[in-house]
Coordinates of C-alpha atoms in Angstrom, one line a residue:
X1 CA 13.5 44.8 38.1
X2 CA 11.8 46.3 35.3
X3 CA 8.2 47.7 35.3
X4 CA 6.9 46.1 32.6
X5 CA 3.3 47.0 31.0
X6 CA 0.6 44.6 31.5
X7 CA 0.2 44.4 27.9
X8 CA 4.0 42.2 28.0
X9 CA 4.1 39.2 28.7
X10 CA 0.4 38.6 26.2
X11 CA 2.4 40.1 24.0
X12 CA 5.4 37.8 24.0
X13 CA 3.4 34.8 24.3
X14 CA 1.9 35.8 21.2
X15 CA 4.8 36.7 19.6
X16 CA 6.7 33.2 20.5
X17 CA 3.8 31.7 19.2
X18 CA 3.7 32.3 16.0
X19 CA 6.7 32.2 15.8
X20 CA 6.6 28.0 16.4
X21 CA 3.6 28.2 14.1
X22 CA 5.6 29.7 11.2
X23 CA 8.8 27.4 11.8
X24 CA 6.2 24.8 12.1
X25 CA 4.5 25.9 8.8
X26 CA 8.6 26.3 6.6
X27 CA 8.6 22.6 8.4
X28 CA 5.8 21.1 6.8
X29 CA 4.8 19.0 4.2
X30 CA 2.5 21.7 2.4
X31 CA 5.0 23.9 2.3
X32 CA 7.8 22.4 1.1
X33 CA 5.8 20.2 -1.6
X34 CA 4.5 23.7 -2.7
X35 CA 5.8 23.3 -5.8
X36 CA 3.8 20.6 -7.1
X37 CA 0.1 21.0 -7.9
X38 CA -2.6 19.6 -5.6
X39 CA -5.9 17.2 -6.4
X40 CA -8.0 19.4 -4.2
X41 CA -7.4 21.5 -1.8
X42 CA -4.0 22.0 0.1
X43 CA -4.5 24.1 3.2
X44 CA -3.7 23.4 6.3
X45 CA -7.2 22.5 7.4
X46 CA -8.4 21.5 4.2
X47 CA -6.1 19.1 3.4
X48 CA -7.7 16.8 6.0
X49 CA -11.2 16.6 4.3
X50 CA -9.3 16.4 1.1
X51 CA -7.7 13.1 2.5
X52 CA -11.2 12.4 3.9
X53 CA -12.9 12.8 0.2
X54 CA -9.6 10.1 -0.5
X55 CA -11.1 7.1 1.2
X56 CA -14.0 6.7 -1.3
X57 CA -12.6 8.6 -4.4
X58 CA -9.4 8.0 -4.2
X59 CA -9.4 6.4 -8.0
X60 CA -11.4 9.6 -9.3
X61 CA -8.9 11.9 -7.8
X62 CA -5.8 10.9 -8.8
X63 CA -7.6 10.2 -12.3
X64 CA -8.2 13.7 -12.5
X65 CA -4.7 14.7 -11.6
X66 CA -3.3 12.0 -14.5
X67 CA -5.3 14.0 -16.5
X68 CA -4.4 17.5 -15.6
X69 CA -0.8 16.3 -14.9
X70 CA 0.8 13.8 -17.2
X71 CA 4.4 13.1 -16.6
X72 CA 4.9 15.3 -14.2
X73 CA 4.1 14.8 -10.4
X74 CA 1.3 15.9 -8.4
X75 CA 0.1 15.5 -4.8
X76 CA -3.5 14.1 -3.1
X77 CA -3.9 14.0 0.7
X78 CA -3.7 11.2 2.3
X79 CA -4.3 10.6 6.4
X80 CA -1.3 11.5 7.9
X81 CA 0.9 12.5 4.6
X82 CA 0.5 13.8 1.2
X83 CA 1.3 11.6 -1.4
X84 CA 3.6 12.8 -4.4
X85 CA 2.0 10.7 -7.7
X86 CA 4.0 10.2 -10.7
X87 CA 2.6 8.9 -14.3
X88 CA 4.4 8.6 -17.7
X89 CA 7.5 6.3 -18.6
X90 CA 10.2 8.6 -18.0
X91 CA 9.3 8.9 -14.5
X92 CA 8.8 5.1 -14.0
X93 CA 12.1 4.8 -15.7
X94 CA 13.2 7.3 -12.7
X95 CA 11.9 5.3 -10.2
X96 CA 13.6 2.2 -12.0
X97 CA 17.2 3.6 -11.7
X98 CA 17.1 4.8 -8.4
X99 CA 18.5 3.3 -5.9
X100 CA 17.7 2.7 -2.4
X101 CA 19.2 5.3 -1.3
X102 CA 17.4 7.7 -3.1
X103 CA 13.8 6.0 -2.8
X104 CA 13.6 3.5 -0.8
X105 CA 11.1 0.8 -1.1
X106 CA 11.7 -0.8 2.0
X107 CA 10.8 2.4 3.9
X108 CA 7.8 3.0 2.2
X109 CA 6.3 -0.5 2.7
X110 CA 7.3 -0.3 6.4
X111 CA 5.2 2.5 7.0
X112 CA 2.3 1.4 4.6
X113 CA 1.8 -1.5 6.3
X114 CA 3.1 -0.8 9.8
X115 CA 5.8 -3.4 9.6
X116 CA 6.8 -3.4 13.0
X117 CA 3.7 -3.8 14.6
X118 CA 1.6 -6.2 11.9
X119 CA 4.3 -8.4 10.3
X120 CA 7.7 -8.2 13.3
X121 CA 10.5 -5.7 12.8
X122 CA 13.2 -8.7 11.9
X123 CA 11.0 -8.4 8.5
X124 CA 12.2 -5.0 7.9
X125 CA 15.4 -4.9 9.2
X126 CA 16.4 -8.5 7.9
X127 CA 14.3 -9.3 4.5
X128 CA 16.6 -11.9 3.4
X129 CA 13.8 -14.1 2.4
X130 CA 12.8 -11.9 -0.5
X131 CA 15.8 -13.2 -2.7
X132 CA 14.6 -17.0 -1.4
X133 CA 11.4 -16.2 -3.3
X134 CA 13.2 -14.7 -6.2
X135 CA 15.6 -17.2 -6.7
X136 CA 15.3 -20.9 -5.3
X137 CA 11.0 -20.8 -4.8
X138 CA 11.5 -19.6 -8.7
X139 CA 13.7 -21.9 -9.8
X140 CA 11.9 -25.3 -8.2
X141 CA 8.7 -24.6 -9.8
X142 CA 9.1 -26.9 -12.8
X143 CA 9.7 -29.6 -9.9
X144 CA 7.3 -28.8 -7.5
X145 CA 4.8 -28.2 -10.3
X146 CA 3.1 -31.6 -10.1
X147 CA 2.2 -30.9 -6.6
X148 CA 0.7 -27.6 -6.9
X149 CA -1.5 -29.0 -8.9
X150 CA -2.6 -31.8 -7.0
X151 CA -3.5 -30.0 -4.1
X152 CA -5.5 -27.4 -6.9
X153 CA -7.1 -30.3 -7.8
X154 CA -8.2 -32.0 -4.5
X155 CA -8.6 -28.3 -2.8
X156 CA -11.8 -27.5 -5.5
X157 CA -13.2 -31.4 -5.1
X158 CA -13.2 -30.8 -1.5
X159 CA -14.7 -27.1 -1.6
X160 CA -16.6 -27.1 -4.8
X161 CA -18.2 -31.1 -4.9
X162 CA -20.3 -31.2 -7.8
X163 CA -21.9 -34.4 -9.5
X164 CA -24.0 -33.3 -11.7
X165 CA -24.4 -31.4 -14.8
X166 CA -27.9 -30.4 -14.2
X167 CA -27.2 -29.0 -10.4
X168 CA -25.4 -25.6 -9.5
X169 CA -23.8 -25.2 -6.3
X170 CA -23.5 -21.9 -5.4
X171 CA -20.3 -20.5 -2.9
X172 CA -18.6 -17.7 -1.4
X173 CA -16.0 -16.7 -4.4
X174 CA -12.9 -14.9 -2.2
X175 CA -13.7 -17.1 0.7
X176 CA -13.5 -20.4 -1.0
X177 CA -10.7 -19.0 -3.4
X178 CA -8.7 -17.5 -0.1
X179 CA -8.8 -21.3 1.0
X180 CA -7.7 -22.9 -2.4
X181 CA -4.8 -20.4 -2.8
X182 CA -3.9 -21.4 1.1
X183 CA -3.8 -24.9 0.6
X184 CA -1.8 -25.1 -2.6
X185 CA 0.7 -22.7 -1.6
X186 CA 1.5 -24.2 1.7
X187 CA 2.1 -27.5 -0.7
X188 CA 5.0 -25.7 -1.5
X189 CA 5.8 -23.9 1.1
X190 CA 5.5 -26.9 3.9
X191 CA 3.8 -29.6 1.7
X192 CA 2.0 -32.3 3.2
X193 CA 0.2 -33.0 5.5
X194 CA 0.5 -29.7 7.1
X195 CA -0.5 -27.5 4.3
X196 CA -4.5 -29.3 4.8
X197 CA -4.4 -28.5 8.4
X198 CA -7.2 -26.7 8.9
X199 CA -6.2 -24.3 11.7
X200 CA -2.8 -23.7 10.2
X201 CA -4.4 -22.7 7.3
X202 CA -6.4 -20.3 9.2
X203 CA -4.3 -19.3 11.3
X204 CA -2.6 -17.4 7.7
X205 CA -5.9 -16.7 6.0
X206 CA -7.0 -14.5 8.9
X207 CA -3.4 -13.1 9.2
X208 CA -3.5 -12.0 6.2
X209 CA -6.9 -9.9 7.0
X210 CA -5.5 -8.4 10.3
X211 CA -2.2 -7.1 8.6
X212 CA -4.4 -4.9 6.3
X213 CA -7.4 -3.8 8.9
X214 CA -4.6 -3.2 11.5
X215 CA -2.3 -1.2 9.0
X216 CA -5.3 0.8 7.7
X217 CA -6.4 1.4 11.3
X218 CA -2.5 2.7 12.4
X219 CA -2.6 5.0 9.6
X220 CA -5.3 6.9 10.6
X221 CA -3.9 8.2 13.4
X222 CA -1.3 11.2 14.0
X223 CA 2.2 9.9 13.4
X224 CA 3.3 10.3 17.2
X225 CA 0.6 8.2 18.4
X226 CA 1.3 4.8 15.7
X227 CA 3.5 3.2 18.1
X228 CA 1.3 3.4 21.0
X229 CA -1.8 2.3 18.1
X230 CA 0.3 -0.4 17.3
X231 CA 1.4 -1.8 20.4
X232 CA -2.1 -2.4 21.0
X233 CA -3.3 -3.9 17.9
X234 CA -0.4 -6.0 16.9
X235 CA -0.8 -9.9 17.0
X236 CA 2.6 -10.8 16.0
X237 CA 3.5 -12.5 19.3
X238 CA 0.0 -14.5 19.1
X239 CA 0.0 -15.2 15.7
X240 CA 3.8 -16.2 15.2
X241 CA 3.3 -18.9 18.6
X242 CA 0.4 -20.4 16.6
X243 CA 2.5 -21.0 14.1
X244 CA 5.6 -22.1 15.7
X245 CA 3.1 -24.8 17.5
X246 CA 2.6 -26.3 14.2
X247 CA 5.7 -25.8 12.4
X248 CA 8.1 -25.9 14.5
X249 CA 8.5 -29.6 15.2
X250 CA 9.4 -29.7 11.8
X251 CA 12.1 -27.5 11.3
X252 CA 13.5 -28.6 15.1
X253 CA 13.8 -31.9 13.0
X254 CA 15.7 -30.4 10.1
X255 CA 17.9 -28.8 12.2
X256 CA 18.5 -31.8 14.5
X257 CA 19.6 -33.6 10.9
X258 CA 21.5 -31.4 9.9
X259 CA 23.6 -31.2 13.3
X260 CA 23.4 -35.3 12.9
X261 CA 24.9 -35.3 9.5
X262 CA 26.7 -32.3 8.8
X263 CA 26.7 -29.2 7.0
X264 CA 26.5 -31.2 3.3
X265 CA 23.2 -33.2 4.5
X266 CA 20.7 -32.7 1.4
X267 CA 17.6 -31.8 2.8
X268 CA 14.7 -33.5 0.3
X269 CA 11.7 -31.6 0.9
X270 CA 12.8 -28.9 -1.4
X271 CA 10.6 -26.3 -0.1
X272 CA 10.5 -22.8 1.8
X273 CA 11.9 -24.3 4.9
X274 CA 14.4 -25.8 3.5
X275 CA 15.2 -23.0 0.8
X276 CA 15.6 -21.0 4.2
X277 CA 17.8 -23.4 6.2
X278 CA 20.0 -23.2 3.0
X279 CA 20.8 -19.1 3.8
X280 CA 19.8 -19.0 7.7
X281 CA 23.1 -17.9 9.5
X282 CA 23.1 -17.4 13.4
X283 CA 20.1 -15.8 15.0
X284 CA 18.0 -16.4 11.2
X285 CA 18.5 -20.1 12.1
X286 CA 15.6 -20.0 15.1
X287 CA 12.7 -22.0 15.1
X288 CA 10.7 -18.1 15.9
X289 CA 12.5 -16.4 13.2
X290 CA 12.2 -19.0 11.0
X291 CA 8.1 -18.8 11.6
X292 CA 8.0 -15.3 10.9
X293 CA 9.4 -15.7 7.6
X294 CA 7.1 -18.2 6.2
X295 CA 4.0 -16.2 8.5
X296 CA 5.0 -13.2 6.0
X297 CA 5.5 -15.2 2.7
X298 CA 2.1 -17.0 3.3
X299 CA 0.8 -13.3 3.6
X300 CA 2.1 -11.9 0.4
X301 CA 1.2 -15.0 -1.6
X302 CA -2.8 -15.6 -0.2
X303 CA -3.5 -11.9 -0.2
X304 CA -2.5 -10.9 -3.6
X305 CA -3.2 -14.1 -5.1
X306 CA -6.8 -15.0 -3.4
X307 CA -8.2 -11.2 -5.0
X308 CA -6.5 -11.8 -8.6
X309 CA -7.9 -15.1 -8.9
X310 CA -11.0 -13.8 -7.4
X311 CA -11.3 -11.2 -9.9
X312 CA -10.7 -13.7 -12.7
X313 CA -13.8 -15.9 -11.3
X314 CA -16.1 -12.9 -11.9
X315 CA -14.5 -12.4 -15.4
X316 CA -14.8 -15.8 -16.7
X317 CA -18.7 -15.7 -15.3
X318 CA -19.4 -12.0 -16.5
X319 CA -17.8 -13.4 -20.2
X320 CA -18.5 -16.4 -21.0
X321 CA -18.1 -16.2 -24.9
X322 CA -14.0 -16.7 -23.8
X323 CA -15.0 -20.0 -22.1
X324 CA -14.8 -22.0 -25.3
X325 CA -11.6 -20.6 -26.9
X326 CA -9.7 -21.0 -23.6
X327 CA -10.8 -24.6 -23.5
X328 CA -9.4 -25.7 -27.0
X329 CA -6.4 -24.2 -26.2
X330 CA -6.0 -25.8 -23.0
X331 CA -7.1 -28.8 -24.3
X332 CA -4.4 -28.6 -27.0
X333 CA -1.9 -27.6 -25.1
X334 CA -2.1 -30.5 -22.4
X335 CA -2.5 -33.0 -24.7
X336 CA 0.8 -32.3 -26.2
X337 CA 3.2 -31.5 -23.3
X338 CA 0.7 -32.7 -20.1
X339 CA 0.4 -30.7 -17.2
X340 CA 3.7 -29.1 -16.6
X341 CA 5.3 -25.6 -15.5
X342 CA 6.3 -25.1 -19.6
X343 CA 2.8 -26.3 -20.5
X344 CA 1.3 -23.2 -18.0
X345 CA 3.6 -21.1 -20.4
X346 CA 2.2 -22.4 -23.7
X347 CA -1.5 -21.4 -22.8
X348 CA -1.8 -17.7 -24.6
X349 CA -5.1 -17.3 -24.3
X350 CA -5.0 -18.3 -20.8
X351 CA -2.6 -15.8 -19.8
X352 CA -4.0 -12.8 -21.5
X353 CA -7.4 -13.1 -20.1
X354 CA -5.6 -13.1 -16.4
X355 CA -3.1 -10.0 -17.6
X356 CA -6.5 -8.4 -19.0
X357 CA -8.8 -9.2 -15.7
X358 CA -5.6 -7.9 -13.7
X359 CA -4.9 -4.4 -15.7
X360 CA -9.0 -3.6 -14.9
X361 CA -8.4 -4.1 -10.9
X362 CA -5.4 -3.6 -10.0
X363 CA -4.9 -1.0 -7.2
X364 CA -4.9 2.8 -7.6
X365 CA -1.4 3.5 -6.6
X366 CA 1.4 0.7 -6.5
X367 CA 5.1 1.1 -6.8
X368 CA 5.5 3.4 -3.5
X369 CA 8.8 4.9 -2.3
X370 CA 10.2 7.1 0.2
X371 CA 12.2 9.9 -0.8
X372 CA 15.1 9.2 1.6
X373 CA 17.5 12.1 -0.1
X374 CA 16.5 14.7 -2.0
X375 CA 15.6 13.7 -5.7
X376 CA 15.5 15.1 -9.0
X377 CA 13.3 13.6 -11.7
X378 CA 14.5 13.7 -15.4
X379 CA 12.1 16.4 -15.9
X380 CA 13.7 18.5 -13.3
X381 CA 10.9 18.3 -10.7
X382 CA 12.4 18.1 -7.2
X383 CA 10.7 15.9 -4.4
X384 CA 12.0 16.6 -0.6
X385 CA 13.7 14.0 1.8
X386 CA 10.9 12.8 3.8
X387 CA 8.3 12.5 0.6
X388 CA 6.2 9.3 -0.3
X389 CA 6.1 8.8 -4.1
X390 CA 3.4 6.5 -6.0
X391 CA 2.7 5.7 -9.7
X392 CA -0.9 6.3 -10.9
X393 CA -1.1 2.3 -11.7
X394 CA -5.2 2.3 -12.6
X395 CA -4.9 5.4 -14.7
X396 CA -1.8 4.3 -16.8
X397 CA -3.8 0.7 -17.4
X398 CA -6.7 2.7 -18.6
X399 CA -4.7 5.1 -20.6
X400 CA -6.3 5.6 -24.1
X401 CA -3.0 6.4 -25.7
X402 CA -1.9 3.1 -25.3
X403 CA -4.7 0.8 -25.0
X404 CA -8.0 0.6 -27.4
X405 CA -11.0 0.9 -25.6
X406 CA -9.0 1.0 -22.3
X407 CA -12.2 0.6 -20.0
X408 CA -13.2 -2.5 -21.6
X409 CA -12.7 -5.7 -20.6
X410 CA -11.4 -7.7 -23.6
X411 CA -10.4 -11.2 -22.6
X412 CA -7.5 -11.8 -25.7
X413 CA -5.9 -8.1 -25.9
X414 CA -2.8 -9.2 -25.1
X415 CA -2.7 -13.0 -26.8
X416 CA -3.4 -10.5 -29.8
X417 CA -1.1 -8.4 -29.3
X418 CA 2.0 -10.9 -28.6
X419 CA 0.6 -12.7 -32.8
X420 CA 2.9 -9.2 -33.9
X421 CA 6.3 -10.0 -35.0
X422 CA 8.7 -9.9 -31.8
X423 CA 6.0 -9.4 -29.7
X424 CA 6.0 -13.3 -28.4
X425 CA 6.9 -12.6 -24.8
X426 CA 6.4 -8.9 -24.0
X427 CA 2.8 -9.2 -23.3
X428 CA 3.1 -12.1 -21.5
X429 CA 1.8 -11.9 -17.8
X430 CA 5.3 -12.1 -15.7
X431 CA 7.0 -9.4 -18.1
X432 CA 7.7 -5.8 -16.7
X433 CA 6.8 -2.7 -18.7
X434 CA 6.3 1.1 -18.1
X435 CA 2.6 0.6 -19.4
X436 CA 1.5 -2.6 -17.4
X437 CA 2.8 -2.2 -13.9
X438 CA 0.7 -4.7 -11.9
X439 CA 4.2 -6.7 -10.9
X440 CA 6.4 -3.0 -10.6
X441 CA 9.9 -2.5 -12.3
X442 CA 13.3 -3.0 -11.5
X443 CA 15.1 -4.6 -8.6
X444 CA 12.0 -4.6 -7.0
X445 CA 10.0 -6.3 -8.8
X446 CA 7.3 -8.8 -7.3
X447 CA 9.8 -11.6 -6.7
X448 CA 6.7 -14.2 -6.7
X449 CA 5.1 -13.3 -9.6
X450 CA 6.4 -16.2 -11.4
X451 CA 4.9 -18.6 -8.7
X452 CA 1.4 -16.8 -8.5
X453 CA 1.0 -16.3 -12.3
X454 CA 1.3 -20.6 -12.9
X455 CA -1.0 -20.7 -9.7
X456 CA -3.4 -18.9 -11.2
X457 CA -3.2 -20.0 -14.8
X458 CA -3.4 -23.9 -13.0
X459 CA -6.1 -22.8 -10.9
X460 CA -7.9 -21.5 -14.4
X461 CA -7.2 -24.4 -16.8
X462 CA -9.0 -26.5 -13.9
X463 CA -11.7 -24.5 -13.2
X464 CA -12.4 -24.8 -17.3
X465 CA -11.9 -28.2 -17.9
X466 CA -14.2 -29.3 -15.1
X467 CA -17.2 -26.7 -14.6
X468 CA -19.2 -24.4 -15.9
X469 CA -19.6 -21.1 -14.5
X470 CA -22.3 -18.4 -13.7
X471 CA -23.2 -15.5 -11.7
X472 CA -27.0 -16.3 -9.7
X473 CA -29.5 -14.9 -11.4
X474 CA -27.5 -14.3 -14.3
X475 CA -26.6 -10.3 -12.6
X476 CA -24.0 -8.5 -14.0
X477 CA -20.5 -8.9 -13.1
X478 CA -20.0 -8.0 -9.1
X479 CA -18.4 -4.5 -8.5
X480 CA -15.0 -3.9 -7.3
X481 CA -14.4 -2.1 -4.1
X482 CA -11.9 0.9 -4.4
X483 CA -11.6 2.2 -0.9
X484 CA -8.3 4.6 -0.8
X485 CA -6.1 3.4 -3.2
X486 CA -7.1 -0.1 -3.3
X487 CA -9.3 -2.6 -5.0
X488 CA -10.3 -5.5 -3.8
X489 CA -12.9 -7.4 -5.5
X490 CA -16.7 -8.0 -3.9
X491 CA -15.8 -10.1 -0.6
X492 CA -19.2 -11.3 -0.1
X493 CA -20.2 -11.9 -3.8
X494 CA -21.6 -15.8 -4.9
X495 CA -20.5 -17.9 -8.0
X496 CA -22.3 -21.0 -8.9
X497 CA -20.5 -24.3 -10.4
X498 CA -21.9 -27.5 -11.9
X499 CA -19.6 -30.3 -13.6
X500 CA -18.3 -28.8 -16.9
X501 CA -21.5 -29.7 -19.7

């Protein structure tokens, strides 16, 4: 056996060491997104105060790379990844064309919001409800319209009682709002009685807060120890057993019809369930799986929807002088064509104050994807397999280039802008544009934002034709909250009501 100096095997440990360290280092992220400039730091070790620093200034840092990098990508750290940021129409166009394969958008929500564990894995493998929103939930709302605005109407008398022009009754705005946007979605989705049920509604207002705590809380942790994180946290099982205890009498009863009168039986309720039933083949036809759909589509539409409209309270009270003009035209427009779906589309004024309120808050980054093969952007930047990409959504609504004083609020920039010659829908709300990108582009565009745009203009036109609105003690407009690369408006924030004047 060889006589080997004591110095040896130190020496090979070493050696084998770094070697791992380097392969490690070829392996990683910062190396092979080298290539594209960093906000901050990019070390090894410095990255992770850099995605520290991201929790709180996330909008100022990727603000100052829009600035330094305009249409072409750069890169902030984030806990547990970098992420690639993109700005400029040519690369939204990029992201537009692509197809799944290339950057997948199903991948990238997965792991932004922990699918698996906070929502159920069929939701990822099997998303076939997305094109029930799209397509049916779309298509009924002219019919169902009359409904949703009942339960507006009876969901603010029952929350917001006032009497008296004289009296203010002051309220929680994103709680009381969170329950409004509940009930009178749930009147589509389930209709009566079940969408006033107090704990059902709860039981999706408080999933809705879990899903984001619980994703933001899996995130933070090293990528080989989120499924032991999420196995812990998830309340999937719980959550989807509360709702199965209310809902699923109800679809056991469609099903038992339609095994009682055939394949061709009409179901009349016209709503999610039944939009679902109409699609459902073999294991999708469960009472469970069926509950995990509408669990997840209550989710999508309260979240979004509650903070918008939120948003749009704190607007109307911070702005009054837009109170009047919104009213005439309201006013107007329901006394010619009554409160209908078309009517909703008819109010200008309405809708540009909402699309303005909106371009102010909406989140930092939005339109994520994962790079799932290697891509090429039309500028010739390459982004490696294994990459999460984003669009600097704040910064491009705030873009000076294209918007007039972009970091004021002005309540009718866009009703103004659609009086141009064949401008008449392009700055409407629901439309889809490289320089307005609250909704996204392409194929995966927000499938509901037809639905939650006529829910929030209803939910408006009410609010205006029957109170007046103020902030208490007349403060200025409540901040929003950017933590990361969200915004979420103040949760704890007051406004006051009093019958309309």
């Amino acid at each position: 056996m060889p006589d080997y100096p004591p110095s040896f095997v130190p020496a090979v440990a070493v050696t084998l060491t770094l070697g791992y360290l380097v392969s490690r280092w070829f392996r990683s992220p910062t190396y092979k997104l080298k290539h594209i400039p960093s906000v901050g730091s990019s070390g090894l070790i410095s990255s992770y105060f850099e995605a520290m620093r991201f929790f709180r200034h996330g909008r100022e840092m990727v603000q100052e790379g829009y600035t330094k990098y305009y249409g072409t990508p750069f890169k902030v750290s984030m806990t547990g990844r970098y992420m690639v940021v993109i700005s400029g129409p040519e690369m939204i166009e990029d992201i537009r064309r692509a197809s799944e394969e290339q950057l997948s958008f199903g991948e990238a929500v997965a792991e932004t919001f922990q699918i698996d564990y906070m929502l159920g894995k069929e939701i990822r493998v099997d998303p076939y409800h997305f094109a029930i929103i799209r397509s049916p939930m779309t298509r009924n709302l002219g019919i169902r319209f009359p409904e949703i605005k009942d339960e507006i109407i009876t969901a603010f008398s029952e929350l917001i009682p006032v009497m008296d022009t004289n009296e203010w009754t002051s309220v929680p705005a994103l709680k009381t709002v969170m329950q409004i946007v509940c009930r009178s979605s749930n009147r589509l989705f389930v209709g009566l009685p079940l969408c006033r049920n107090p704990d059902y509604r709860k039981i999706h207002e408080q999933f809705t807060l879990d899903v984001f705590h619980g994703a933001e809380t899996i995130n933070m942790y090293p990528t080989f120890l989120r499924p032991i994180v999420g196995n812990l946290l998830t309340k999937v099982p719980t959550n989807i057993k509360k709702v199965v205890d209310h809902i699923g009498p109800i679809i056991q009863e469609r099903l038992d019809k339609e095994k009682q009168f055939g394949p061709d039986w009409q179901d009349p309720s016209n709503d999610l369930i039944s939009w679902l039933l109409d699609v459902a083949e073999g294991p999708q036809r469960t009472i469970h799986d069926l509950a995990i759909r509408i669990l997840n589509t209550n989710f999508a539409a309260i979240h979004t929807t509650s903070n918008a409209f939120t948003h749009v309270l704190y607007d109307l009270a911070a702005y009054p002088e837009y109170v009047k003009p919104m009213r005439e035209e309201i006013e107007a427009v329901i006394e010619a064509e009554g409160w209908t779906k078309v009517s909703m589309g008819k109010m200008r004024k309405v809708d540009s104050f909402i699309k303005e309120s909106q371009r102010l808050t909406i989140a930092v980054l939005s339109m994520n994807r994962k790079v799932l093969k290697d891509f090429t952007f039309s500028n010739g930047v390459t982004v490696p397999a294994g990459t999460h990409v984003a669009v600097a959504t704040y910064s491009t609504h705030v873009d000076e280039t294209t918007y007039t004083n972009p970091d004021k609020f002005e309540g009718f920039r866009f009703a103004e802008m659609r009086e141009a010659e064949g401008e008449g829908t392009k700055h409407q709300m629901v439309s889809l544009s490289h320089d307005y990108v609250t909704f996204g582009t392409g194929r995966h565009a927000c499938p509901g934002r037809f639905f939650a745009v006529n829910e929030i203009k209803a939910m408006l036109a009410h609010v205006l034709l029957t109170y007046d609105v103020k902030l208490p003690d007349d403060s200025p407009r409540p901040e929003n909250v950017w933590f990361q690369a969200g915004c979420s408006p103040d949760p704890i924030a007051q406004v006051m009501f009093r019958k309309r004047a």
